[in-house]
Short mmCIF file of C-alpha atoms and ligand atoms in Angstrom, two decimals:
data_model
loop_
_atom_site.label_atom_id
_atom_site.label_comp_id
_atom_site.label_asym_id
_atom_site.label_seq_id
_atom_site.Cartn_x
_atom_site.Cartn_y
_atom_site.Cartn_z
CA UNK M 26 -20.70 21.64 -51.69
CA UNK M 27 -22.14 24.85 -52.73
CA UNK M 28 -20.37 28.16 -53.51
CA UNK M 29 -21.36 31.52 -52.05
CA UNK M 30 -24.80 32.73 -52.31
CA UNK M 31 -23.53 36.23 -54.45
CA UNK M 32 -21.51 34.27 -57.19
CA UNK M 33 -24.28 31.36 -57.65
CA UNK M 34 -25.69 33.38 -61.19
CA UNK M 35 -22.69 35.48 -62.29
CA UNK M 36 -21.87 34.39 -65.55
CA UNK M 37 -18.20 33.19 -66.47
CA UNK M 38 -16.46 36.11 -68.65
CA UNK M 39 -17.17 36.12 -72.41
CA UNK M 40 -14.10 37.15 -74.21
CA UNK M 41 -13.94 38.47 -77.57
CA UNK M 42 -13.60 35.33 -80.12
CA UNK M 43 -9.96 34.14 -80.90
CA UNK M 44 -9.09 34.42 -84.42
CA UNK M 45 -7.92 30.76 -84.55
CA UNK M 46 -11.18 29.65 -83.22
CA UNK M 47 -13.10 31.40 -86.09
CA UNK M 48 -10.64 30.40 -88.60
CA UNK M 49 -10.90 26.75 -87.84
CA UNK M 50 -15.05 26.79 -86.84
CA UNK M 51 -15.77 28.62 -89.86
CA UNK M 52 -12.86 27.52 -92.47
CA UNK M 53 -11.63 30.96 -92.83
CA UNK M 54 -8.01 31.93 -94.18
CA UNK M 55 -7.85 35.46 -93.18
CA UNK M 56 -9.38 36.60 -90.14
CA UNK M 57 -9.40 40.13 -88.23
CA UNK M 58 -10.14 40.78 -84.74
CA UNK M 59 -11.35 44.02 -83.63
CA UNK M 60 -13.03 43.00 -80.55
CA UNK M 61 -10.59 43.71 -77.71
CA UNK M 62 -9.62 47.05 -78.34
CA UNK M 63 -6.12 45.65 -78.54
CA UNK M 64 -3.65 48.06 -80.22
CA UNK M 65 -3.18 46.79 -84.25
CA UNK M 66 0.59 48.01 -84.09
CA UNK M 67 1.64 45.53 -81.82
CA UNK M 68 4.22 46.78 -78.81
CA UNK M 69 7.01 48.45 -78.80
CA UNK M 70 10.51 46.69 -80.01
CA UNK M 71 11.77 48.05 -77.25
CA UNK M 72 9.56 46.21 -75.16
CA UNK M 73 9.87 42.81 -77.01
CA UNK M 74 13.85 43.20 -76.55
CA UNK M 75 13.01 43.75 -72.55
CA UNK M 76 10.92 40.60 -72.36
CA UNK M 77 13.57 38.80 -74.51
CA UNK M 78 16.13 39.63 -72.00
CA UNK M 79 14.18 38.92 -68.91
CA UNK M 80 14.16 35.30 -70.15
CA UNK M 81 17.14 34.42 -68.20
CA UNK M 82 15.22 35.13 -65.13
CA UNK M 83 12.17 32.94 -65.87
CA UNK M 84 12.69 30.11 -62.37
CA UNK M 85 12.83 33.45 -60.31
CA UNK M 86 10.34 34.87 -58.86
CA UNK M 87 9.09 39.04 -59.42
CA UNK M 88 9.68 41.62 -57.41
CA UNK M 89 6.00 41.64 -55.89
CA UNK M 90 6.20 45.35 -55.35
CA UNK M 91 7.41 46.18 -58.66
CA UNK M 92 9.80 48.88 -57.15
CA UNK M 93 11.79 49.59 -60.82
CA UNK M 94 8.71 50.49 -62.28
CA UNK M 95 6.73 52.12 -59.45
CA UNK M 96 9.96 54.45 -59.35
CA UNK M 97 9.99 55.06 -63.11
CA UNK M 98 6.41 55.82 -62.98
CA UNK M 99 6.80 58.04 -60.06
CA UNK M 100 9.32 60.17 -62.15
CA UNK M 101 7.24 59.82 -65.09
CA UNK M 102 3.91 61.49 -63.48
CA UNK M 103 5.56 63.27 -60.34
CA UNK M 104 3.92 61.58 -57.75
CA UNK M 105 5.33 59.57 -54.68
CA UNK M 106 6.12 55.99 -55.50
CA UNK M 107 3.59 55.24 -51.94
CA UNK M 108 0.49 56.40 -54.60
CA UNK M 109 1.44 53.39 -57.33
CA UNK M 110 0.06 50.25 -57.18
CA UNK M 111 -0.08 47.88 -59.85
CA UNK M 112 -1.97 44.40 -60.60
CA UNK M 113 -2.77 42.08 -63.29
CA UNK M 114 -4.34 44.63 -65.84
CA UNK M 115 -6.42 47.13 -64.42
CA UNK M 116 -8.76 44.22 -64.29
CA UNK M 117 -6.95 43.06 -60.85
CA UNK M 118 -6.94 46.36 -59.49
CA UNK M 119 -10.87 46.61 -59.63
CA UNK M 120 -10.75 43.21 -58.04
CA UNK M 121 -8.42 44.36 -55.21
CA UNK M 122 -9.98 47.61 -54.87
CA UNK M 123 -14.07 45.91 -54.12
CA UNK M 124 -11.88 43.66 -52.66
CA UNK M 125 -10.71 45.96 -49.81
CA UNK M 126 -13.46 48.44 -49.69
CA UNK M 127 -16.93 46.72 -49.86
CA UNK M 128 -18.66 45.38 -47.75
CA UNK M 129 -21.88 43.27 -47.93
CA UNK M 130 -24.49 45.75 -48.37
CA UNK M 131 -22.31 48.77 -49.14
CA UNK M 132 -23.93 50.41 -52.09
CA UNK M 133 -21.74 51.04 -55.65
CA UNK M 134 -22.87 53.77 -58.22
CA UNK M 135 -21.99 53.12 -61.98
CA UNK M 136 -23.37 53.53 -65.28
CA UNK M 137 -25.26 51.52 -67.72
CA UNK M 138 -23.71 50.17 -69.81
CA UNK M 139 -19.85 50.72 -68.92
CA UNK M 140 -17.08 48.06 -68.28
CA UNK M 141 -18.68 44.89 -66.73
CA UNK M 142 -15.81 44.22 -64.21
CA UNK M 143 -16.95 46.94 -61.53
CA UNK M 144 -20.30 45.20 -61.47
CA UNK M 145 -19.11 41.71 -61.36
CA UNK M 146 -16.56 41.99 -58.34
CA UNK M 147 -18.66 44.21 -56.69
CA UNK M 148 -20.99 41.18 -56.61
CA UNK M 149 -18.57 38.75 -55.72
CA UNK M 150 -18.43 41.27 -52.67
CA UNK M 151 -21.97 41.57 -52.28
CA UNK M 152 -22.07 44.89 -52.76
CA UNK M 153 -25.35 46.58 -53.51
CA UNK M 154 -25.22 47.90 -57.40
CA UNK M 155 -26.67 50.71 -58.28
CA UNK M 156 -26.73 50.84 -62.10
CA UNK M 157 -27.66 54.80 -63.54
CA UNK M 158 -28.46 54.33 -67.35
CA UNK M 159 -26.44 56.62 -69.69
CA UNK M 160 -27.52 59.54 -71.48
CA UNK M 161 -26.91 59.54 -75.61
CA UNK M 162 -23.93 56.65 -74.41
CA UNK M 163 -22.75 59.49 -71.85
CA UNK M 164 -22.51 59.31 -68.10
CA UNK M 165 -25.16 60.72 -66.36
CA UNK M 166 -23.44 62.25 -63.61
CA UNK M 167 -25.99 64.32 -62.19
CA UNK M 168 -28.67 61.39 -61.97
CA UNK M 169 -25.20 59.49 -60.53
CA UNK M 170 -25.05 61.87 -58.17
CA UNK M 171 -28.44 61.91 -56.31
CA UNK M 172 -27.93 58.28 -56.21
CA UNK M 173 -25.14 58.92 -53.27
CA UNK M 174 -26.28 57.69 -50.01
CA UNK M 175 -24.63 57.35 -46.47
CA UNK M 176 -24.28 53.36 -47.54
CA UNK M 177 -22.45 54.55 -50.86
CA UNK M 178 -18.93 53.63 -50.84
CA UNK M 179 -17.26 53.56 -54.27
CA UNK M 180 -18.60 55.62 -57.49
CA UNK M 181 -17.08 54.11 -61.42
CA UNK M 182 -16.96 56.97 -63.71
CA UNK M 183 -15.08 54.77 -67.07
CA UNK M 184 -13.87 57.65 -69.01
CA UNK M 185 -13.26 57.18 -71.93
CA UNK M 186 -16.54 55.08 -71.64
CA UNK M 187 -16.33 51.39 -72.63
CA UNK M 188 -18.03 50.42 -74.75
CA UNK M 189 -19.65 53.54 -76.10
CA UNK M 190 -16.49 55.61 -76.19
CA UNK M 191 -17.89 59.08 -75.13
CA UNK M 192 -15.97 60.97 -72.38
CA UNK M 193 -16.94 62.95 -69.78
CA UNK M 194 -14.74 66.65 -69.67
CA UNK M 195 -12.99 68.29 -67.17
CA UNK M 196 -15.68 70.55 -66.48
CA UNK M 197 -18.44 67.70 -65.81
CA UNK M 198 -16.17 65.81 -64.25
CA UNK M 199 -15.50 69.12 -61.74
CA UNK M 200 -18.46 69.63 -60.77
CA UNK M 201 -19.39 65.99 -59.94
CA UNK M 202 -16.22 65.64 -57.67
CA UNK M 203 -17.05 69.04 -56.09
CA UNK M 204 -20.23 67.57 -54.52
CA UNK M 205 -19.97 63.87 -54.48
CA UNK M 206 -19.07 63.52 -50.24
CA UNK M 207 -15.40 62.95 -49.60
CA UNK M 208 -15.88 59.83 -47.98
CA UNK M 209 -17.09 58.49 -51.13
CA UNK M 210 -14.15 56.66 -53.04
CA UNK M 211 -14.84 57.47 -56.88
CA UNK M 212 -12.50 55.50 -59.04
CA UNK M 213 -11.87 56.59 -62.41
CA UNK M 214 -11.17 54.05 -65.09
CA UNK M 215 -8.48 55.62 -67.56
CA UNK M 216 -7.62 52.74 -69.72
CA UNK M 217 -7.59 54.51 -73.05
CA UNK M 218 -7.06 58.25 -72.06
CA UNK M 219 -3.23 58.06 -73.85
CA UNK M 220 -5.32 57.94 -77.31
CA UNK M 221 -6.62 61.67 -76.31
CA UNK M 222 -5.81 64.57 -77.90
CA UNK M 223 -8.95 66.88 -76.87
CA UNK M 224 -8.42 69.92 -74.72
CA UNK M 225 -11.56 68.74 -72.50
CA UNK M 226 -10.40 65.59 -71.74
CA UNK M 227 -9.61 65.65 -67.82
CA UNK M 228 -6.22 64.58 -66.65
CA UNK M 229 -7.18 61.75 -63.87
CA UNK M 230 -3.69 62.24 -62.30
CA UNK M 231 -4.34 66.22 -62.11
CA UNK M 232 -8.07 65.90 -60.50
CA UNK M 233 -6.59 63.83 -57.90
CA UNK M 234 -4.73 66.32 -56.55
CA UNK M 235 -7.40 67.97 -55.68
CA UNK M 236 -10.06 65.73 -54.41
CA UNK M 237 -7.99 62.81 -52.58
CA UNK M 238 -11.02 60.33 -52.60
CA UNK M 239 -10.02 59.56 -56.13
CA UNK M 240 -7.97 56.49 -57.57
CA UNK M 241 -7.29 56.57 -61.25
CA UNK M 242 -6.60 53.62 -63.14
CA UNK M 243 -4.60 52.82 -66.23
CA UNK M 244 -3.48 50.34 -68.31
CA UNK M 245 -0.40 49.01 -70.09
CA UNK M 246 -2.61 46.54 -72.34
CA UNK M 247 -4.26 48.95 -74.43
CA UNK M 248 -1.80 51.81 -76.32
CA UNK M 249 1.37 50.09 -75.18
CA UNK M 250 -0.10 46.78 -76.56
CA UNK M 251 1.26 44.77 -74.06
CA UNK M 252 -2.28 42.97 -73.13
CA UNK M 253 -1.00 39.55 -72.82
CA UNK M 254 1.15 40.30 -70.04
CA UNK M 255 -1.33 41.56 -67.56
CA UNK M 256 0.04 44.63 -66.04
CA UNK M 257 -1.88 48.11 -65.33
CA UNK M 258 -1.86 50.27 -62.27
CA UNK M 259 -4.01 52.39 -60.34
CA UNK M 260 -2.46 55.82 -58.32
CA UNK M 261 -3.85 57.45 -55.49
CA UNK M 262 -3.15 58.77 -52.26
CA UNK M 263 -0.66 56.67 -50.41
CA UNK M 264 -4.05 55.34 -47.10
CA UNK M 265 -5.83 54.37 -50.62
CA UNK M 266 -3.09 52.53 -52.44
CA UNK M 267 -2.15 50.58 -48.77
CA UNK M 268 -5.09 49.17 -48.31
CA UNK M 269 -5.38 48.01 -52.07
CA UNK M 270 -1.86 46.84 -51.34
CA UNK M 271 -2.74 44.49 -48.21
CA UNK M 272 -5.62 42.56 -50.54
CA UNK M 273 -2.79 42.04 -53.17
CA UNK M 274 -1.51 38.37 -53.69
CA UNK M 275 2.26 38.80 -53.24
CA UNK M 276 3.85 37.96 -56.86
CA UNK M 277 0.49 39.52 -59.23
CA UNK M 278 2.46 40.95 -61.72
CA UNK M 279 5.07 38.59 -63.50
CA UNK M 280 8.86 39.52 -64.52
CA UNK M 281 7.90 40.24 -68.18
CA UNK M 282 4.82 42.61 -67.61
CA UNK M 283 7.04 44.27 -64.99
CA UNK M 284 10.54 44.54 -68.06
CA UNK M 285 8.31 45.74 -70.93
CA UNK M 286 6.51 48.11 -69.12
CA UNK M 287 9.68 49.94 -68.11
CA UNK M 288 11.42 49.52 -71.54
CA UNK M 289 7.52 51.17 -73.07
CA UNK M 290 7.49 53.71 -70.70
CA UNK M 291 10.70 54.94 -72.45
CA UNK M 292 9.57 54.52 -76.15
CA UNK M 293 7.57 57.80 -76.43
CA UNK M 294 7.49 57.96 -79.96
CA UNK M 295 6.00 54.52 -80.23
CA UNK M 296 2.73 55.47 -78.61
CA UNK M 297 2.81 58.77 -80.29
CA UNK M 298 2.95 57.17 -83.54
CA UNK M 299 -0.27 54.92 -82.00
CA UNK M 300 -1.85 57.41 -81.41
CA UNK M 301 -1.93 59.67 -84.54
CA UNK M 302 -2.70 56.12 -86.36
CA UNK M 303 -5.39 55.38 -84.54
CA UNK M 304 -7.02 59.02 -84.71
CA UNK M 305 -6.48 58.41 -88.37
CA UNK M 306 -8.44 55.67 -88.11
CA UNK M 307 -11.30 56.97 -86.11
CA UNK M 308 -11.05 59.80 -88.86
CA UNK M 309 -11.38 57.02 -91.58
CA UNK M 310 -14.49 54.77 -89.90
CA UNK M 311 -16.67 57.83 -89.00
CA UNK M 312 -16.42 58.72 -92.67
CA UNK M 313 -17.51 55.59 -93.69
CA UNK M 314 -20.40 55.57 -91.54
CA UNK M 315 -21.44 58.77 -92.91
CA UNK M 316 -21.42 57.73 -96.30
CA UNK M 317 -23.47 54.67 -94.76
CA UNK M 318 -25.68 56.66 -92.95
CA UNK M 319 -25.15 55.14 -89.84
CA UNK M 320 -24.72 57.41 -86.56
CA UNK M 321 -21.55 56.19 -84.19
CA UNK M 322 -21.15 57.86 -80.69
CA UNK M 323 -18.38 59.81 -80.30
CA UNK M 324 -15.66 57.66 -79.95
CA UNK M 325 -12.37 58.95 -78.03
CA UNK M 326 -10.47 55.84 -77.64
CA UNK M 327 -9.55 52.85 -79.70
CA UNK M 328 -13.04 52.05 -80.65
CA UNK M 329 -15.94 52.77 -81.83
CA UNK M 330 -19.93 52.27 -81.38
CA UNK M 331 -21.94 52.19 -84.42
CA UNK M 332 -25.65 52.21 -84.56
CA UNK M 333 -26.20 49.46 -87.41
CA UNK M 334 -29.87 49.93 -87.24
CA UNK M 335 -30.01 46.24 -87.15
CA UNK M 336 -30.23 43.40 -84.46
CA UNK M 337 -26.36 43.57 -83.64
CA UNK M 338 -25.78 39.70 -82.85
CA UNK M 339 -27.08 38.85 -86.83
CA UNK M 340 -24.52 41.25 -87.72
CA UNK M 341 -22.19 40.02 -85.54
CA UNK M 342 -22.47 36.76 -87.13
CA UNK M 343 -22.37 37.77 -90.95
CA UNK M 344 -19.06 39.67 -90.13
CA UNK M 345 -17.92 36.80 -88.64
CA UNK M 346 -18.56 34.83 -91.87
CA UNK M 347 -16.77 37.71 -93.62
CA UNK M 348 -13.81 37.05 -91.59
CA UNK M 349 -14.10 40.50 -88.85
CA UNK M 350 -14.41 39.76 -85.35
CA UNK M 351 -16.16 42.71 -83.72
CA UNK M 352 -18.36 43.23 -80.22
CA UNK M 353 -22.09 43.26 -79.76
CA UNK M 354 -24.50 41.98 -77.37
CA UNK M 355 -24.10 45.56 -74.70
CA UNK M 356 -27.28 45.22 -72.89
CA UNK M 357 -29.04 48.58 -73.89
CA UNK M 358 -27.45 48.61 -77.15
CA UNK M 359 -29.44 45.72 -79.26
CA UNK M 360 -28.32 47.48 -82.82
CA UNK M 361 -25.09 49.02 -81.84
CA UNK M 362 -21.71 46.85 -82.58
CA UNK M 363 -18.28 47.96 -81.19
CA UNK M 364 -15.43 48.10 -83.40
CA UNK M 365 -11.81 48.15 -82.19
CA UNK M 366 -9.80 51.16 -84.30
CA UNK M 367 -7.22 49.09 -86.62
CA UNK M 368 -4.40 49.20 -89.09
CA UNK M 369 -5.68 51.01 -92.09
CA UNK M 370 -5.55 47.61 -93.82
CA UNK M 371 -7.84 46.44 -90.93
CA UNK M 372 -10.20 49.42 -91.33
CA UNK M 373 -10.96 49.26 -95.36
CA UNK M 374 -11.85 45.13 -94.46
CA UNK M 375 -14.36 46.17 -91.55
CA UNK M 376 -16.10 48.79 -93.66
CA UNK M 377 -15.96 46.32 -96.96
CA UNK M 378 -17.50 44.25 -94.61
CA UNK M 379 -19.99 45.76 -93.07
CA UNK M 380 -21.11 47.53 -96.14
CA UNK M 381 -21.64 44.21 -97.81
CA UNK M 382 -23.77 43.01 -94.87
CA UNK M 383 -25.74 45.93 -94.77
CA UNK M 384 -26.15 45.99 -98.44
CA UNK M 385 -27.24 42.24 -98.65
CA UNK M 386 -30.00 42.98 -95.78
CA UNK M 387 -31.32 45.56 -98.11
CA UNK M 388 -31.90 43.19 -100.85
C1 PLP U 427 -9.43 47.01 -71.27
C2 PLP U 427 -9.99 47.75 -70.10
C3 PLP U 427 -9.51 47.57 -68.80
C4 PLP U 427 -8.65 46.45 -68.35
O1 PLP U 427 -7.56 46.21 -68.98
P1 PLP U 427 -6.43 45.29 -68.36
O2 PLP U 427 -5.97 44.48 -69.49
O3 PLP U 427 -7.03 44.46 -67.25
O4 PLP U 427 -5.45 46.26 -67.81
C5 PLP U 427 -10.03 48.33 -67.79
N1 PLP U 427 -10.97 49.23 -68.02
C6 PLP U 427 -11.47 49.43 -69.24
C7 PLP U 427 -12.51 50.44 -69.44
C8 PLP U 427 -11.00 48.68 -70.31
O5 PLP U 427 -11.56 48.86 -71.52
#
């Protein structure tokens, strides 16, 4: 029994380490993960009090189209409820959307390296992928651009970029869309763009007003901290988000994802709060790095890259030992380690850390 020919060599996800695994493998008390850009504040209470409460409904199924929270959503960014879709983490959506658009040989633009799910299901799909490397961790959108061909179906422009963290600005971003062909779906991955404070920062929900052939994506598992649950959404014009809508599986958000959602949606202040805390933070780890003299890319979400000037995996593995989970291994990046943005308790370990390691490779 064999499987298809396009998944035979994709490798099974990799997920950031869990804490209890390093704890126990390596006999640690204390450990700290800052490898999943997960938000160090937790969720909102509200949001814990709306999964508390949907407890009662556990033996009943969702509502598969999520109509509460497509309304609430609607309201939220004044669009028709027809553009919302929503799916297991934006991670489903990218599945739905190669899902219902490519076809074997259709060619897919993205960069390299950005978030590995848009290469992976494209794939499963058979997709041809054409990978444009980034310039100083940015995307190249120009050299993405001559890339389009009449086989080119779907363009991935992650902004912020994972994992270097650099954006591409409204005025880039302009331009591309103004001559990438409007048959061309380009999908852009907003998963950290509530953390964003800078003027040049382009609204995804604004830019598709104008050029229809966009879908933006977002997330509830990264500011609202409600990862475990699985819910993010992409919005789009209403052709778009129907055929994304005939490749979803009927129940693929649950009743919890779907309750704190709604309840986060109406704790402003919460993410506010996140996000002041976690420029704070960015404020806090670029200083360290300076006094470290190590150069970081400019980071605009939750994380940061950091050029240790060293193979990454070894020290990968001596923060590990020190207790700090962090991410390396980004092909083109052998000396650059991600960190998540943490607590301010979080972010004086990771530095302690690191400067240690650093300090003990000198010697
Ligand atoms: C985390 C992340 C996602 C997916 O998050 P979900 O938990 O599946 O919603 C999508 N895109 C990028 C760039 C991410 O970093």
């Amino acid at each position: 029994m064999q499987p298809k020919p396009s998944i035979v060599h994709l490798p099974v996800y990799q997920p950031g380490k869990p804490v209890e695994d390093v704890k126990r493998e390596l006999g640690l008390s204390e450990v700290i993960k800052l490898a999943s850009n997960e938000n160090p504040y937790g969720a909102s209470p509200k949001a814990k009090e709306a999964i508390a409460r949907e407890i009662e409904n556990t033996s009943i199924y969702p509502d598969g189209a999520a109509v509460q929270l497509t309304a609430a959503l609607a309201r939220r960014y004044g669009v028709k409820p027809e553009q919302i879709i929503f799916g297991a983490g934006s991670d489903e959506i990218i599945l739905m959307i190669t899902r219902a658009f490519l076809s074997p040989g259709d060619e897919t633009i993205m960069a390299e390296s950005t978030f590995p799910q848009y290469k992976h299901n494209a794939q499963i799909e058979n997709a041809v992928i054409i990978e444009v490397p980034l310039k100083e961790g940015t995307h190249d959108l120009f050299s993405m651009l001559h890339k389009v061909t009449d086989k080119t179906k779907i363009i991935w422009v992650c902004n912020p970029n994972n994992p270097t963290g650099t954006i591409v600005t409204a005025d880039e971003l302009e331009w591309f869309l103004s001559k990438v062909p409007a048959s061309v779906m380009v999908v852009l991955d907003e998963a950290y763009c509530e953390y964003i404070e800078d003027p040049s920062f382009p609204d995804g929900l604004e830019v598709l007003k104008k050029y229809p052939n966009v879908i933006t994506l977002r997330t509830f598992s990264k500011i609202y901290g409600l990862a475990s649950l699985r819910i993010g959404y992409a919005i789009g014009r209403p052709e778009l988000i129907r055929s994304i809508n005939q490749v979803r599986e009927p129940f693929n958000t649950s009743r919890f994802g779907q309750a704190a959602a709604l309840a986060a949606l109406e704790d402003q202040s919460f993410i506010d709060s996140c996000r002041r805390a976690n420029l704070e933070g960015l404020r806090t780890l670029r200083a360290a790095f300076d006094r470290l003299g190590l150069e970081s890319f400019p980071a605009y979400g939750n994380f940061i890259m950091v050029d240790v000037r060293r193979p990454a995996m070894e020290v990968f593995d001596e923060l590990l030992r020190k207790g700090v989970i962090v991410r390396a291994g980004h092909r083109g990046y052998p000396n650059h380690i991600r960190i998540t943005v943490g607590n301010p308790e979080q972010n004086g370990k990771v530095i302690a850390a690191l400067e240690s390691v650093l300090q003990e490779a000198k010697v």
